[in-house]
Amino acid sequence: MGNWKTCTIGELGTVIGGATPSTKKTENYDGGTISWITPKDLAGFSGRFISSGERNITEQGLKSCSTQLMPAHTVLFSSRAPIGYVAIAAQEVCTNQGFKSVVPNESTDYMFLYYLLKYNRDKIENLGGGTTFKEVSGSTMRGIEVTVPETIEEERRIASVLSALDDKIENNTEVNKNLQEQAQAIYREMFVNATNDQRQTCRAEEYFDIAIGKTPPRKEHQWFTTDPSDVTWVSISDMGSCGTYIRKSSEQLTQEAVEMFNIRVIPSNTVLLSFKLTVGRIAITYGEMTTNEAIAHFKTDKSFINEYLYCYLKDFNYQTMGSTSSIATAVNSKIIKAMPFVIPTDDEISRFHTVVSPMFEQILNNQLENDSLAELRDTLLPRLMSGELDVSDLDL
């Protein structure tokens, strides 16, 4: 391992817990400008740097509890419900009690610390205690032993290799975001801002073969796996973090389960729509897969319509579909099948497809490249962070 040493996380920086200002006092939140991060803000978060969460707090809120304002480049680590989300503060932030954050000292590189905590995530989680749910205490976090290079220069060299991969992933993600926004803007210009009396409106099921996914009995654990070679089984959570195209899932089904419970296999290049609990997540399949019962599949042999359908569903006002005040519980498969679908003229859809299909193709290529980069990063991470692989041996 060369010149590496064993130390504790507490020797690499200051471990700081968070807190929650009283939610009963509006002055703790209303008009607040201080970034306050919770584990929920990191659910599905795929970047490294975070600057704000769902809510801010006020100066009064900060003073009213034990949460502390931490500097930029503090490494945030969720320590309960769940354990193991990691991010870097892009600016001054504070957190709720679900974190044990580490402010690196002068001899610790913050980016190396970020990757170090990712590498030791399982080890840290296994040290958590508690009866209701596992939690890592501040004293436990400070005392966890890790192995690090002797010098900060070596830390920076290791971090730079992993960062280069993440930089490219984040750049591709930003490009894809811009491409999607451009496609959506073109859609609105052509089909929302411009009218055409020749367009027709039908029930979605009259144009598409709409099917719904299925979940095998949860108590029968033999149907579910985490083996990527098994059948991809998409959940709403997977759709929340996949991007425009989806090809992987966090949980798989055995082939026997698919056959036993007659679960529909979705063709590649099929548009998916979530309609339970979280309504309106859209993704396009890349490869054959299955989904749970909260997701509808808009199958068609007219593949040229898919970019239009994707943008149409992205722009659709789902609040018009519910019969109760809670859209998340009001929408069901019958409502989805009966939802209105505006059919463009052949000329309109041809022009739209010609313009935006290269954008969608680039989005897909960037996502596939990101998958490859992430696999390389995840392969290098344990070898670099354990000292097994010397940075100087790499030629990327």
Tab-separated table of C-alpha atoms in Angstrom:
chain	number	residue	atom	x	y	z
A	1	MET	CA	0.000	0.000	0.000
A	2	GLY	CA	2.965	2.332	-0.007
A	3	ASN	CA	2.889	5.288	2.367
A	4	TRP	CA	-0.593	4.853	3.835
A	5	LYS	CA	-1.689	5.194	7.434
A	6	THR	CA	-4.602	4.150	9.622
A	7	CYS	CA	-6.511	6.899	11.392
A	8	THR	CA	-10.056	7.763	12.449
A	9	ILE	CA	-12.601	9.904	10.615
A	10	GLY	CA	-12.437	12.256	13.583
A	11	GLU	CA	-8.742	12.840	12.817
A	12	LEU	CA	-9.573	13.855	9.227
A	13	GLY	CA	-12.024	16.569	10.168
A	14	THR	CA	-14.716	17.793	12.533
A	15	VAL	CA	-17.838	15.618	12.702
A	16	ILE	CA	-20.996	17.714	13.026
A	17	GLY	CA	-24.586	16.566	13.565
A	18	GLY	CA	-27.641	18.539	12.518
A	19	ALA	CA	-31.026	19.412	13.973
A	20	THR	CA	-34.521	20.518	12.983
A	21	PRO	CA	-35.961	23.881	14.013
A	22	SER	CA	-39.486	23.633	15.408
A	23	THR	CA	-41.900	23.230	12.508
A	24	LYS	CA	-44.651	24.779	14.624
A	25	LYS	CA	-42.959	28.178	14.474
A	26	THR	CA	-43.315	29.773	11.043
A	27	GLU	CA	-40.564	32.280	11.827
A	28	ASN	CA	-38.087	29.403	11.635
A	29	TYR	CA	-38.838	28.806	7.954
A	30	ASP	CA	-40.838	31.572	6.267
A	31	GLY	CA	-38.591	33.681	4.074
A	32	GLY	CA	-35.541	31.685	5.078
A	33	THR	CA	-32.382	31.940	2.991
A	34	ILE	CA	-30.150	29.444	4.822
A	35	SER	CA	-29.799	26.118	2.979
A	36	TRP	CA	-31.034	23.272	5.184
A	37	ILE	CA	-30.443	19.752	3.859
A	38	THR	CA	-32.307	16.566	4.810
A	39	PRO	CA	-31.721	12.959	3.643
A	40	LYS	CA	-34.818	13.331	1.467
A	41	ASP	CA	-32.932	15.944	-0.568
A	42	LEU	CA	-30.303	13.344	-1.429
A	43	ALA	CA	-32.754	10.595	-2.407
A	44	GLY	CA	-32.160	10.103	-6.122
A	45	PHE	CA	-29.474	12.807	-6.099
A	46	SER	CA	-26.856	11.745	-8.640
A	47	GLY	CA	-24.344	14.590	-8.447
A	48	ARG	CA	-21.616	15.365	-5.956
A	49	PHE	CA	-22.248	19.012	-5.024
A	50	ILE	CA	-25.451	20.187	-3.385
A	51	SER	CA	-26.250	23.818	-2.664
A	52	SER	CA	-29.819	23.716	-1.352
A	53	GLY	CA	-32.626	21.421	-0.309
A	54	GLU	CA	-36.391	21.422	-0.440
A	55	ARG	CA	-36.596	23.965	2.393
A	56	ASN	CA	-34.536	26.819	3.762
A	57	ILE	CA	-34.489	28.078	7.329
A	58	THR	CA	-34.181	31.566	8.775
A	59	GLU	CA	-31.539	33.016	11.086
A	60	GLN	CA	-34.070	32.522	13.873
A	61	GLY	CA	-34.443	28.883	12.884
A	62	LEU	CA	-30.673	28.441	12.964
A	63	LYS	CA	-30.430	29.963	16.431
A	64	SER	CA	-33.393	28.002	17.776
A	65	CYS	CA	-31.762	24.560	17.542
A	66	SER	CA	-28.374	22.873	17.570
A	67	THR	CA	-27.880	22.695	13.813
A	68	GLN	CA	-24.715	24.475	12.672
A	69	LEU	CA	-23.808	26.422	9.569
A	70	MET	CA	-21.003	24.506	7.858
A	71	PRO	CA	-18.629	25.823	5.189
A	72	ALA	CA	-18.513	24.929	1.518
A	73	HIS	CA	-16.735	21.603	0.853
A	74	THR	CA	-18.130	20.016	3.986
A	75	VAL	CA	-18.867	16.359	3.188
A	76	LEU	CA	-22.429	15.424	4.152
A	77	PHE	CA	-23.119	11.831	5.203
A	78	SER	CA	-26.645	10.686	6.069
A	79	SER	CA	-26.468	8.766	9.315
A	80	ARG	CA	-30.027	7.460	9.579
A	81	ALA	CA	-33.136	6.754	7.532
A	82	PRO	CA	-31.221	5.812	5.416
A	83	ILE	CA	-27.524	5.575	6.204
A	84	GLY	CA	-25.057	6.291	3.427
A	85	TYR	CA	-26.107	9.210	1.229
A	86	VAL	CA	-22.967	11.255	0.510
A	87	ALA	CA	-22.655	14.742	-0.989
A	88	ILE	CA	-20.422	17.802	-0.879
A	89	ALA	CA	-21.742	21.187	0.223
A	90	ALA	CA	-21.339	23.647	-2.646
A	91	GLN	CA	-21.873	26.577	-0.275
A	92	GLU	CA	-22.597	27.180	3.394
A	93	VAL	CA	-25.324	24.768	4.532
A	94	CYS	CA	-26.775	23.189	7.620
A	95	THR	CA	-28.593	19.875	7.977
A	96	ASN	CA	-31.228	18.134	10.012
A	97	GLN	CA	-30.401	15.416	12.542
A	98	GLY	CA	-30.179	12.796	9.799
A	99	PHE	CA	-26.532	13.637	9.078
A	100	LYS	CA	-23.092	13.273	10.540
A	101	SER	CA	-21.192	15.701	8.329
A	102	VAL	CA	-17.417	16.053	8.226
A	103	VAL	CA	-15.674	19.419	7.855
A	104	PRO	CA	-12.224	18.384	6.572
A	105	ASN	CA	-9.173	19.771	8.301
A	106	GLU	CA	-6.290	21.447	6.451
A	107	SER	CA	-4.427	18.191	5.871
A	108	THR	CA	-7.436	16.428	4.288
A	109	ASP	CA	-8.604	16.930	0.708
A	110	TYR	CA	-12.379	17.332	0.689
A	111	MET	CA	-12.836	15.454	-2.597
A	112	PHE	CA	-10.775	12.531	-1.337
A	113	LEU	CA	-12.865	12.550	1.862
A	114	TYR	CA	-16.030	12.350	-0.250
A	115	TYR	CA	-14.796	9.235	-2.048
A	116	LEU	CA	-13.418	7.790	1.184
A	117	LEU	CA	-16.862	7.950	2.820
A	118	LYS	CA	-18.476	6.412	-0.270
A	119	TYR	CA	-15.927	3.594	-0.148
A	120	ASN	CA	-16.549	3.006	3.579
A	121	ARG	CA	-20.349	3.390	3.367
A	122	ASP	CA	-21.151	-0.254	4.158
A	123	LYS	CA	-18.647	-0.348	7.002
A	124	ILE	CA	-20.166	2.780	8.547
A	125	GLU	CA	-23.718	1.473	8.150
A	126	ASN	CA	-22.813	-1.816	9.851
A	127	LEU	CA	-21.654	0.156	12.894
A	128	GLY	CA	-25.033	1.844	13.272
A	129	GLY	CA	-27.194	1.025	16.267
A	130	GLY	CA	-30.787	1.469	17.365
A	131	THR	CA	-33.991	-0.514	17.748
A	132	THR	CA	-36.537	1.406	15.672
A	133	PHE	CA	-34.043	2.205	12.889
A	134	LYS	CA	-30.279	2.087	12.586
A	135	GLU	CA	-28.381	5.286	13.276
A	136	VAL	CA	-24.706	6.193	13.394
A	137	SER	CA	-23.902	8.364	16.395
A	138	GLY	CA	-21.408	11.206	16.375
A	139	SER	CA	-18.990	9.334	18.632
A	140	THR	CA	-19.208	6.249	16.429
A	141	MET	CA	-18.574	8.312	13.300
A	142	ARG	CA	-15.556	10.032	14.839
A	143	GLY	CA	-14.047	6.724	15.950
A	144	ILE	CA	-14.344	4.792	12.684
A	145	GLU	CA	-10.934	3.688	11.453
A	146	VAL	CA	-9.974	4.269	7.835
A	147	THR	CA	-6.789	3.945	5.809
A	148	VAL	CA	-5.524	7.017	3.942
A	149	PRO	CA	-2.342	8.182	2.151
A	150	GLU	CA	0.333	9.889	4.214
A	151	THR	CA	0.132	13.120	2.226
A	152	ILE	CA	-2.653	15.373	0.999
A	153	GLU	CA	-0.905	15.493	-2.382
A	154	GLU	CA	-1.498	11.763	-2.819
A	155	GLU	CA	-5.116	12.215	-1.703
A	156	ARG	CA	-5.580	14.835	-4.405
A	157	ARG	CA	-4.026	12.612	-7.071
A	158	ILE	CA	-6.428	9.793	-6.217
A	159	ALA	CA	-9.422	12.107	-6.053
A	160	SER	CA	-8.510	13.699	-9.388
A	161	VAL	CA	-8.815	10.347	-11.193
A	162	LEU	CA	-12.258	9.646	-9.784
A	163	SER	CA	-13.325	13.289	-10.197
A	164	ALA	CA	-12.410	13.282	-13.875
A	165	LEU	CA	-14.926	10.494	-14.432
A	166	ASP	CA	-17.605	12.204	-12.351
A	167	ASP	CA	-16.930	15.532	-14.099
A	168	LYS	CA	-17.653	13.893	-17.461
A	169	ILE	CA	-20.782	12.205	-16.103
A	170	GLU	CA	-22.076	15.497	-14.721
A	171	ASN	CA	-21.238	17.331	-17.954
A	172	ASN	CA	-23.160	14.725	-19.992
A	173	THR	CA	-26.062	15.012	-17.576
A	174	GLU	CA	-26.153	18.786	-17.985
A	175	VAL	CA	-25.994	18.458	-21.789
A	176	ASN	CA	-28.910	16.032	-21.654
A	177	LYS	CA	-30.887	18.408	-19.485
A	178	ASN	CA	-30.358	21.187	-22.027
A	179	LEU	CA	-31.278	18.905	-24.945
A	180	GLN	CA	-34.465	17.841	-23.179
A	181	GLU	CA	-35.374	21.456	-22.488
A	182	GLN	CA	-34.792	22.318	-26.159
A	183	ALA	CA	-36.981	19.430	-27.309
A	184	GLN	CA	-39.702	20.452	-24.872
A	185	ALA	CA	-39.510	24.078	-26.064
A	186	ILE	CA	-39.852	22.961	-29.693
A	187	TYR	CA	-42.836	20.814	-28.696
A	188	ARG	CA	-44.571	23.757	-27.022
A	189	GLU	CA	-43.861	26.048	-29.970
A	190	MET	CA	-45.268	23.569	-32.482
A	191	PHE	CA	-48.155	22.017	-30.550
A	192	VAL	CA	-49.135	24.300	-27.677
A	193	ASN	CA	-48.560	27.806	-29.000
A	194	ALA	CA	-49.690	26.921	-32.529
A	195	THR	CA	-53.148	25.557	-33.311
A	196	ASN	CA	-54.221	23.280	-36.151
A	197	ASP	CA	-57.846	22.348	-36.815
A	198	GLN	CA	-56.757	19.133	-38.512
A	199	ARG	CA	-55.465	17.630	-35.273
A	200	GLN	CA	-57.666	15.011	-33.653
A	201	THR	CA	-58.151	14.045	-30.027
A	202	CYS	CA	-58.820	10.503	-28.877
A	203	ARG	CA	-58.598	8.372	-25.761
A	204	ALA	CA	-54.992	7.290	-25.231
A	205	GLU	CA	-55.983	3.610	-25.383
A	206	GLU	CA	-57.423	4.177	-28.880
A	207	TYR	CA	-53.987	5.090	-30.201
A	208	PHE	CA	-51.695	3.050	-27.931
A	209	ASP	CA	-51.716	-0.450	-26.488
A	210	ILE	CA	-51.596	0.596	-22.843
A	211	ALA	CA	-50.574	-2.079	-20.350
A	212	ILE	CA	-49.838	-1.989	-16.619
A	213	GLY	CA	-47.044	-3.707	-14.724
A	214	LYS	CA	-47.364	-6.157	-11.856
A	215	THR	CA	-45.691	-7.096	-8.566
A	216	PRO	CA	-45.320	-10.740	-7.445
A	217	PRO	CA	-46.356	-11.474	-3.825
A	218	ARG	CA	-43.882	-9.556	-1.691
A	219	LYS	CA	-43.884	-12.190	1.039
A	220	GLU	CA	-42.521	-14.713	-1.450
A	221	HIS	CA	-38.954	-13.448	-1.525
A	222	GLN	CA	-37.758	-15.999	-4.063
A	223	TRP	CA	-39.208	-13.940	-6.923
A	224	PHE	CA	-37.031	-10.869	-6.259
A	225	THR	CA	-33.278	-10.502	-6.835
A	226	THR	CA	-30.561	-7.869	-7.110
A	227	ASP	CA	-28.764	-9.718	-9.895
A	228	PRO	CA	-28.540	-7.427	-12.970
A	229	SER	CA	-28.620	-10.521	-15.211
A	230	ASP	CA	-32.198	-11.238	-14.104
A	231	VAL	CA	-35.256	-9.450	-15.521
A	232	THR	CA	-35.177	-5.661	-15.137
A	233	TRP	CA	-38.176	-4.625	-13.012
A	234	VAL	CA	-38.729	-0.864	-12.937
A	235	SER	CA	-40.189	1.052	-9.991
A	236	ILE	CA	-41.201	4.711	-9.704
A	237	SER	CA	-38.009	5.279	-7.721
A	238	ASP	CA	-35.958	3.954	-10.655
A	239	MET	CA	-37.787	6.361	-12.969
A	240	GLY	CA	-36.922	9.242	-10.673
A	241	SER	CA	-33.189	8.826	-11.208
A	242	CYS	CA	-32.807	7.246	-14.656
A	243	GLY	CA	-32.915	10.240	-16.986
A	244	THR	CA	-34.835	10.243	-20.274
A	245	TYR	CA	-34.056	6.578	-21.006
A	246	ILE	CA	-34.171	3.695	-18.554
A	247	ARG	CA	-32.248	0.451	-18.883
A	248	LYS	CA	-31.472	-0.583	-15.283
A	249	SER	CA	-33.418	-1.090	-12.074
A	250	SER	CA	-32.562	-1.373	-8.404
A	251	GLU	CA	-34.435	-4.677	-8.140
A	252	GLN	CA	-34.926	-7.561	-10.560
A	253	LEU	CA	-37.378	-10.441	-11.000
A	254	THR	CA	-36.515	-14.025	-11.803
A	255	GLN	CA	-37.612	-15.317	-15.193
A	256	GLU	CA	-39.759	-17.831	-13.316
A	257	ALA	CA	-41.623	-14.974	-11.593
A	258	VAL	CA	-42.342	-13.288	-14.927
A	259	GLU	CA	-43.797	-16.518	-16.290
A	260	MET	CA	-45.590	-17.593	-13.100
A	261	PHE	CA	-47.454	-14.293	-12.634
A	262	ASN	CA	-47.884	-13.458	-16.317
A	263	ILE	CA	-45.982	-10.174	-15.977
A	264	ARG	CA	-45.906	-8.219	-19.216
A	265	VAL	CA	-42.510	-7.771	-20.840
A	266	ILE	CA	-42.169	-4.290	-22.345
A	267	PRO	CA	-40.381	-3.859	-25.680
A	268	SER	CA	-37.444	-1.523	-26.052
A	269	ASN	CA	-38.322	2.077	-27.012
A	270	THR	CA	-41.613	2.076	-25.085
A	271	VAL	CA	-42.717	5.186	-23.166
A	272	LEU	CA	-43.474	4.635	-19.462
A	273	LEU	CA	-45.687	6.816	-17.239
A	274	SER	CA	-45.940	6.576	-13.449
A	275	PHE	CA	-49.476	7.120	-12.176
A	276	LYS	CA	-49.635	6.013	-8.529
A	277	LEU	CA	-48.242	7.856	-5.494
A	278	THR	CA	-45.917	9.859	-7.763
A	279	VAL	CA	-47.801	10.855	-10.903
A	280	GLY	CA	-46.121	12.000	-14.100
A	281	ARG	CA	-42.629	10.502	-14.208
A	282	ILE	CA	-41.760	9.653	-17.800
A	283	ALA	CA	-39.046	7.415	-19.261
A	284	ILE	CA	-38.318	5.511	-22.463
A	285	THR	CA	-37.183	1.889	-22.205
A	286	TYR	CA	-33.817	0.835	-23.580
A	287	GLY	CA	-34.040	-2.920	-23.856
A	288	GLU	CA	-36.831	-5.254	-22.770
A	289	MET	CA	-38.023	-4.972	-19.162
A	290	THR	CA	-40.950	-5.180	-16.756
A	291	THR	CA	-42.448	-2.739	-14.230
A	292	ASN	CA	-44.541	-2.741	-11.100
A	293	GLU	CA	-48.262	-1.934	-11.094
A	294	ALA	CA	-47.716	1.822	-10.598
A	295	ILE	CA	-46.408	2.295	-14.145
A	296	ALA	CA	-48.268	2.337	-17.480
A	297	HIS	CA	-46.660	1.279	-20.765
A	298	PHE	CA	-47.630	3.124	-23.961
A	299	LYS	CA	-46.790	0.549	-26.623
A	300	THR	CA	-46.977	1.324	-30.345
A	301	ASP	CA	-45.481	0.119	-33.594
A	302	LYS	CA	-45.254	3.763	-34.708
A	303	SER	CA	-41.879	4.504	-33.145
A	304	PHE	CA	-41.704	7.927	-34.812
A	305	ILE	CA	-44.415	9.131	-32.401
A	306	ASN	CA	-42.400	8.393	-29.238
A	307	GLU	CA	-40.551	11.717	-28.991
A	308	TYR	CA	-43.866	13.533	-29.368
A	309	LEU	CA	-45.524	11.240	-26.805
A	310	TYR	CA	-42.680	11.768	-24.334
A	311	CYS	CA	-42.969	15.562	-24.625
A	312	TYR	CA	-46.771	15.392	-24.573
A	313	LEU	CA	-46.775	13.434	-21.309
A	314	LYS	CA	-44.112	15.729	-19.838
A	315	ASP	CA	-46.310	18.746	-20.601
A	316	PHE	CA	-49.634	17.162	-19.576
A	317	ASN	CA	-51.540	18.638	-16.625
A	318	TYR	CA	-52.207	15.590	-14.462
A	319	GLN	CA	-54.183	17.663	-11.976
A	320	THR	CA	-57.062	17.550	-14.473
A	321	MET	CA	-57.348	13.773	-14.122
A	322	GLY	CA	-58.069	13.306	-10.417
A	323	SER	CA	-61.542	13.219	-8.920
A	324	THR	CA	-60.301	13.992	-5.412
A	325	SER	CA	-58.005	16.533	-3.831
A	326	SER	CA	-55.162	13.998	-3.813
A	327	ILE	CA	-53.968	13.405	-7.360
A	328	ALA	CA	-51.546	10.715	-6.151
A	329	THR	CA	-54.394	8.428	-5.041
A	330	ALA	CA	-57.072	9.573	-7.492
A	331	VAL	CA	-55.468	8.397	-10.723
A	332	ASN	CA	-55.878	4.741	-11.717
A	333	SER	CA	-55.247	2.658	-14.820
A	334	LYS	CA	-58.745	3.301	-16.234
A	335	ILE	CA	-58.168	7.055	-16.046
A	336	ILE	CA	-54.749	6.704	-17.688
A	337	LYS	CA	-56.210	4.679	-20.556
A	338	ALA	CA	-58.970	7.226	-21.021
A	339	MET	CA	-56.732	10.302	-20.858
A	340	PRO	CA	-56.974	12.562	-23.919
A	341	PHE	CA	-54.271	12.229	-26.554
A	342	VAL	CA	-53.936	14.882	-29.253
A	343	ILE	CA	-52.918	13.346	-32.587
A	344	PRO	CA	-50.808	15.701	-34.725
A	345	THR	CA	-51.121	15.752	-38.484
A	346	ASP	CA	-48.695	13.558	-40.418
A	347	ASP	CA	-46.797	16.628	-41.589
A	348	GLU	CA	-46.469	18.010	-38.053
A	349	ILE	CA	-45.219	14.772	-36.526
A	350	SER	CA	-42.803	14.233	-39.411
A	351	ARG	CA	-41.273	17.688	-38.947
A	352	PHE	CA	-41.106	17.295	-35.179
A	353	HIS	CA	-39.500	13.853	-35.416
A	354	THR	CA	-36.920	15.122	-37.909
A	355	VAL	CA	-35.884	17.973	-35.598
A	356	VAL	CA	-35.887	16.297	-32.181
A	357	SER	CA	-34.954	12.662	-32.898
A	358	PRO	CA	-31.217	13.583	-33.166
A	359	MET	CA	-31.557	15.245	-29.737
A	360	PHE	CA	-33.044	12.099	-28.218
A	361	GLU	CA	-30.353	10.001	-29.888
A	362	GLN	CA	-27.654	12.195	-28.335
A	363	ILE	CA	-29.363	11.956	-24.950
A	364	LEU	CA	-29.324	8.166	-25.200
A	365	ASN	CA	-25.664	8.078	-26.257
A	366	ASN	CA	-24.706	10.339	-23.350
A	367	GLN	CA	-26.627	8.144	-20.912
A	368	LEU	CA	-24.916	5.013	-22.213
A	369	GLU	CA	-21.529	6.719	-21.909
A	370	ASN	CA	-22.413	7.755	-18.356
A	371	ASP	CA	-23.243	4.150	-17.495
A	372	SER	CA	-19.832	3.046	-18.765
A	373	LEU	CA	-18.055	5.849	-16.914
A	374	ALA	CA	-19.912	5.036	-13.687
A	375	GLU	CA	-18.979	1.364	-13.994
A	376	LEU	CA	-15.318	2.324	-14.466
A	377	ARG	CA	-15.440	4.722	-11.506
A	378	ASP	CA	-17.079	2.108	-9.276
A	379	THR	CA	-14.453	-0.438	-10.308
A	380	LEU	CA	-11.569	1.939	-9.583
A	381	LEU	CA	-13.006	3.322	-6.322
A	382	PRO	CA	-12.262	0.344	-4.020
A	383	ARG	CA	-8.880	-0.326	-5.628
A	384	LEU	CA	-7.741	3.285	-5.317
A	385	MET	CA	-9.201	3.889	-1.869
A	386	SER	CA	-7.622	0.727	-0.465
A	387	GLY	CA	-4.200	1.491	-1.915
A	388	GLU	CA	-4.300	-1.666	-4.046
A	389	LEU	CA	-3.895	0.385	-7.213
A	390	ASP	CA	-1.296	3.159	-7.578
A	391	VAL	CA	-2.511	6.276	-9.403
A	392	SER	CA	0.674	6.328	-11.447
A	393	ASP	CA	-0.267	2.931	-12.916
A	394	LEU	CA	-3.397	4.391	-14.551
A	395	ASP	CA	-3.629	5.531	-18.158
A	396	LEU	CA	-7.185	6.778	-18.693
